[in-house]
Coordinates of C-alpha atoms in Angstrom, one line a residue:
M1 CA 9.8 -70.5 -162.5
E2 CA 12.4 -68.6 -164.7
T3 CA 16.0 -69.6 -164.5
P4 CA 18.8 -67.0 -164.0
E5 CA 19.7 -67.3 -167.7
E6 CA 16.3 -66.5 -168.9
I7 CA 16.1 -63.4 -166.5
D8 CA 19.5 -62.2 -168.0
I9 CA 18.4 -62.6 -171.6
G10 CA 15.1 -60.8 -170.7
L11 CA 17.0 -57.8 -169.3
I12 CA 19.2 -57.7 -172.2
Q13 CA 16.4 -57.7 -174.6
S14 CA 14.6 -55.0 -172.7
Y15 CA 17.8 -52.8 -172.8
L16 CA 18.3 -53.4 -176.5
Q17 CA 14.8 -52.4 -177.1
K18 CA 15.2 -49.1 -175.1
L19 CA 18.6 -48.3 -176.5
P20 CA 17.5 -46.6 -179.8
D21 CA 15.2 -44.3 -177.8
A22 CA 17.9 -43.5 -175.2
A23 CA 20.5 -42.8 -177.9
L24 CA 18.1 -40.6 -179.7
R25 CA 17.3 -38.6 -176.6
F26 CA 21.1 -38.2 -175.8
G27 CA 21.7 -37.2 -179.3
V28 CA 19.0 -34.5 -179.3
R29 CA 20.6 -33.3 -175.9
V30 CA 23.9 -33.1 -177.4
L31 CA 22.7 -31.3 -180.5
L32 CA 20.8 -28.8 -178.3
A33 CA 24.0 -28.3 -176.2
L34 CA 25.9 -27.5 -179.3
I35 CA 23.3 -25.1 -180.4
V36 CA 23.2 -23.4 -176.9
F37 CA 27.0 -23.2 -176.8
F38 CA 27.1 -21.6 -180.3
I39 CA 24.4 -19.0 -179.3
G40 CA 26.1 -18.4 -176.0
A41 CA 29.5 -17.8 -177.6
Q42 CA 27.9 -15.2 -179.9
L43 CA 26.2 -13.4 -177.0
I44 CA 29.5 -13.5 -175.1
R45 CA 31.2 -11.8 -178.0
L46 CA 28.5 -9.3 -178.4
I47 CA 28.8 -8.5 -174.6
R48 CA 32.5 -8.1 -174.8
K49 CA 32.2 -5.8 -177.9
I50 CA 29.7 -3.7 -176.1
L51 CA 32.0 -3.6 -173.0
K52 CA 34.9 -2.6 -175.0
K53 CA 33.1 0.2 -176.8
S54 CA 31.7 1.7 -173.7
M55 CA 35.0 1.6 -172.0
T56 CA 36.8 3.1 -174.9
R57 CA 34.2 6.0 -175.0
S58 CA 34.9 6.7 -171.3
N59 CA 38.8 6.9 -172.1
A60 CA 39.8 3.9 -170.1
D61 CA 43.4 2.8 -170.2
I62 CA 44.0 0.2 -172.9
G63 CA 45.5 -2.2 -170.3
V64 CA 42.4 -2.0 -168.2
I65 CA 40.1 -2.7 -171.3
Q66 CA 42.3 -5.7 -172.1
F67 CA 42.4 -7.2 -168.6
L68 CA 38.5 -6.8 -168.0
D69 CA 37.9 -8.2 -171.4
S70 CA 39.9 -11.3 -170.6
F71 CA 38.2 -11.6 -167.0
V72 CA 34.7 -11.2 -168.6
K73 CA 35.4 -13.7 -171.3
I74 CA 36.5 -16.4 -168.8
A75 CA 33.7 -15.9 -166.4
L76 CA 31.0 -15.9 -169.0
Y77 CA 32.3 -19.1 -170.6
I78 CA 32.3 -20.8 -167.2
L79 CA 28.7 -19.7 -166.7
L80 CA 27.8 -21.0 -170.2
V81 CA 29.4 -24.5 -169.4
F82 CA 27.5 -24.7 -166.1
F83 CA 24.3 -23.9 -167.9
I84 CA 24.9 -26.5 -170.5
A85 CA 25.9 -29.1 -168.0
S86 CA 22.7 -28.5 -165.9
G87 CA 20.8 -29.7 -169.0
F88 CA 22.5 -33.0 -168.7
G89 CA 21.2 -33.4 -165.1
L90 CA 24.2 -31.9 -163.4
D91 CA 23.3 -30.4 -160.0
A92 CA 25.1 -27.0 -159.6
A93 CA 24.7 -27.2 -155.9
S94 CA 26.5 -30.5 -155.8
V95 CA 29.3 -29.1 -158.0
V96 CA 29.7 -26.0 -155.6
A97 CA 29.8 -28.3 -152.7
L98 CA 32.4 -30.6 -154.2
L99 CA 34.6 -27.6 -155.3
G100 CA 34.2 -26.3 -151.7
S101 CA 35.4 -29.5 -150.1
A102 CA 38.3 -29.7 -152.6
G103 CA 39.2 -26.1 -152.1
V104 CA 42.7 -26.7 -150.6
A105 CA 43.8 -29.0 -153.4
I106 CA 42.4 -26.7 -156.1
G107 CA 44.1 -23.6 -154.4
L108 CA 47.5 -25.5 -154.5
A109 CA 47.0 -26.6 -158.1
V110 CA 46.2 -23.0 -159.3
Q111 CA 48.3 -20.8 -157.0
G112 CA 50.6 -19.8 -160.0
S113 CA 47.6 -18.7 -161.9
L114 CA 46.2 -16.8 -158.8
S115 CA 49.4 -15.1 -158.4
N116 CA 49.4 -14.0 -162.1
F117 CA 45.9 -12.7 -161.7
A118 CA 46.8 -10.7 -158.4
G119 CA 49.9 -9.5 -160.4
G120 CA 47.6 -8.2 -163.1
V121 CA 45.4 -6.4 -160.6
L122 CA 48.4 -4.8 -159.0
I123 CA 49.7 -3.7 -162.5
L124 CA 46.3 -2.0 -163.3
L125 CA 46.0 -0.4 -159.9
L126 CA 49.6 0.9 -159.5
K127 CA 50.3 1.5 -163.3
P128 CA 54.0 0.9 -163.5
F129 CA 53.5 0.8 -167.3
K130 CA 50.8 0.8 -169.8
V131 CA 50.2 -0.4 -173.3
G132 CA 52.7 1.3 -175.5
D133 CA 55.5 1.7 -173.0
Y134 CA 59.0 0.2 -173.7
I135 CA 60.0 -1.7 -170.5
L136 CA 63.2 -3.6 -169.4
V137 CA 62.6 -6.5 -167.0
T138 CA 65.1 -8.5 -164.9
G139 CA 66.5 -11.3 -166.8
G140 CA 67.1 -9.4 -170.1
K141 CA 63.6 -9.3 -171.4
E142 CA 62.5 -6.1 -173.0
G143 CA 60.1 -4.7 -175.5
T144 CA 57.0 -2.6 -176.1
V145 CA 53.9 -3.6 -174.1
T146 CA 51.2 -4.6 -176.6
E147 CA 48.7 -6.4 -174.3
I148 CA 47.9 -6.8 -170.5
Q149 CA 45.8 -9.8 -170.1
L150 CA 44.3 -11.5 -167.2
F151 CA 47.4 -13.7 -166.4
Y152 CA 50.0 -12.5 -168.8
T153 CA 51.5 -9.4 -170.4
K154 CA 52.9 -9.4 -173.9
L155 CA 55.8 -7.5 -175.2
T156 CA 57.0 -7.0 -178.7
T157 CA 60.7 -6.7 -179.1
V158 CA 62.7 -4.6 -181.5
D159 CA 63.1 -7.4 -184.0
N160 CA 59.3 -8.1 -183.9
R161 CA 59.2 -11.2 -181.6
V162 CA 56.5 -11.6 -179.1
V163 CA 57.5 -12.1 -175.4
T164 CA 54.9 -13.4 -173.0
I165 CA 55.6 -12.7 -169.3
P166 CA 53.4 -14.0 -166.4
N167 CA 52.0 -10.9 -164.5
G168 CA 53.1 -12.5 -161.1
D169 CA 56.8 -12.3 -162.3
L170 CA 56.3 -8.6 -163.5
A171 CA 54.7 -7.6 -160.3
N172 CA 57.5 -9.0 -158.2
S173 CA 60.6 -8.0 -160.3
T174 CA 62.7 -5.0 -160.9
M175 CA 61.5 -3.1 -164.1
T176 CA 62.6 -0.1 -166.0
N177 CA 60.1 1.9 -167.8
A178 CA 61.9 3.6 -170.6
S179 CA 58.7 5.5 -171.7
A180 CA 57.6 6.9 -168.4
M181 CA 59.2 10.3 -169.0
P182 CA 58.5 12.6 -172.0
D183 CA 62.1 12.9 -172.9
R184 CA 65.4 10.8 -172.4
R185 CA 69.0 11.7 -172.3
I186 CA 71.2 10.5 -175.0
D187 CA 75.0 9.5 -174.2
I188 CA 77.2 8.9 -177.1
P189 CA 80.7 7.7 -176.0
V190 CA 83.6 9.0 -178.4
G191 CA 87.2 8.4 -178.2
I192 CA 89.6 11.0 -179.7
S193 CA 93.5 10.9 -180.0
Y194 CA 95.7 12.3 -177.4
K195 CA 97.2 14.6 -180.1
A196 CA 93.7 16.2 -180.9
D197 CA 92.7 19.4 -179.1
I198 CA 89.8 18.8 -176.8
R199 CA 88.4 22.2 -177.2
T200 CA 88.3 22.0 -180.9
A201 CA 86.6 18.5 -180.6
R202 CA 84.0 20.0 -178.2
E203 CA 83.2 22.7 -180.6
V204 CA 82.8 20.3 -183.4
L205 CA 80.5 18.0 -181.5
L206 CA 78.4 20.7 -180.0
H207 CA 77.8 22.1 -183.5
V208 CA 76.5 18.6 -184.5
L209 CA 74.0 18.8 -181.6
S210 CA 72.8 22.3 -182.5
Q211 CA 72.1 21.2 -186.1
D212 CA 70.0 18.3 -185.3
E213 CA 66.3 19.1 -185.4
K214 CA 65.3 16.2 -183.1
V215 CA 67.7 17.2 -180.3
L216 CA 65.8 19.2 -177.7
Q217 CA 67.7 22.6 -177.8
H218 CA 66.2 23.9 -174.5
Q219 CA 67.6 21.0 -172.6
E220 CA 71.3 20.9 -171.6
K221 CA 73.9 19.9 -174.2
K222 CA 77.4 18.7 -173.2
V223 CA 80.7 17.3 -174.3
I224 CA 82.5 16.0 -171.4
V225 CA 85.8 14.4 -170.8
D226 CA 84.8 11.0 -169.2
E227 CA 88.2 9.2 -169.0
L228 CA 91.9 9.3 -170.0
G229 CA 91.9 5.8 -171.5
E230 CA 95.0 3.7 -172.6
S231 CA 94.8 4.8 -176.4
A232 CA 92.2 7.5 -176.4
V233 CA 90.7 10.5 -174.5
Q234 CA 87.1 9.2 -174.0
L235 CA 84.4 12.0 -174.5
I236 CA 80.8 11.8 -173.9
V237 CA 78.4 13.6 -176.2
R238 CA 75.2 14.3 -174.1
C239 CA 71.9 15.8 -175.2
H240 CA 68.2 15.0 -174.8
A241 CA 65.5 13.9 -177.3
T242 CA 61.7 12.9 -177.0
T243 CA 61.1 9.3 -175.9
E244 CA 59.5 8.6 -179.1
D245 CA 62.5 9.8 -181.2
Y246 CA 65.2 8.4 -178.8
W247 CA 66.6 5.6 -180.9
E248 CA 66.5 7.2 -184.3
T249 CA 68.1 10.3 -182.8
K250 CA 70.9 8.4 -181.1
W251 CA 71.7 6.4 -184.3
R252 CA 71.7 9.5 -186.5
L253 CA 73.9 11.5 -184.1
T254 CA 76.4 8.6 -183.8
E255 CA 76.9 8.7 -187.6
A256 CA 77.0 12.6 -187.7
V257 CA 79.7 12.5 -184.9
K258 CA 82.0 10.2 -187.0
Y259 CA 81.5 12.3 -190.2
A260 CA 82.1 15.7 -188.3
L261 CA 85.2 14.5 -186.6
D262 CA 86.6 13.1 -189.9
E263 CA 86.0 16.6 -191.6
A264 CA 87.8 18.3 -188.6
E265 CA 90.6 15.8 -189.0
I266 CA 90.2 14.6 -185.6
E267 CA 91.4 11.1 -185.2
I268 CA 89.3 8.5 -183.7
P269 CA 92.0 5.9 -182.5
Y270 CA 91.5 2.2 -182.1
N271 CA 93.0 0.0 -179.2
Q272 CA 96.7 -0.5 -180.1
L273 CA 99.7 -1.7 -178.4
D274 CA 103.1 0.3 -178.9
V275 CA 106.3 -1.9 -178.6
H276 CA 109.4 0.1 -178.0
L277 CA 112.5 -1.8 -179.4
K278 CA 115.1 1.1 -179.1
Q279 CA 117.1 -0.5 -176.2
L280 CA 117.0 -4.1 -177.9
V281 CA 118.2 -2.6 -181.2
E282 CA 121.0 -0.6 -179.6
E283 CA 122.2 -3.9 -177.8
Q284 CA 122.2 -5.7 -181.1
I285 CA 124.2 -3.0 -182.7
G286 CA 126.8 -2.9 -179.8
K287 CA 127.2 -6.6 -180.3

């Protein structure tokens, strides 16, 4: 009769004899899995490329194309991983049952991502903005929309930084779309001296607006008195330009306004404090 020690030694020897074959089979499976993953990744890339081309030909919005591309990419990679896992003996039905039983926990864990996904869907359906629009979001974030992805939207700022905002936050925040209309109004505040003639200043400034080729001449052009300030009469130079030319036109007009007022010898005062010492001087002289 065999002792327990002899049985254990026999089991170990049997396991060691089978180990090379088992390791070889596992290695072959891993190699096949890597090959399948590589081929699958190439097929996914091809499917995405075909989808993008077909949607581009149908003149779909760029944001819709980017969103669906992100969705298809994630969905196909999940299917690919399940397919590879099944080759290692993973039962898909068991996985689905496990996910179903843990649905509440998973839902709580990914509620932020689900909110972002729902926000992305709302953005594409309601279209408060599209790729290429310049938007201003609550919290001081602003920039040109470059991508609308499955969970996030990317903006490029004026100084060429990339801002990534969750779609859920965008869908639930106050947002200003500066590119929604074909043209924008330009307001340039200008202060002139109290000694200057307002009518002359208005004529000079209106002439500046009429000479600029980017100012929309069919739109209203005005120079209005906005406020009687402490040290200057505050005017507003108002005109319109296309949304595309807004910033360049505003910067150029601001510079042109300064030169035009200088040529007309109309003073642009700065904040100052006038101290009257007449009474104090008279008292000192009297003493």
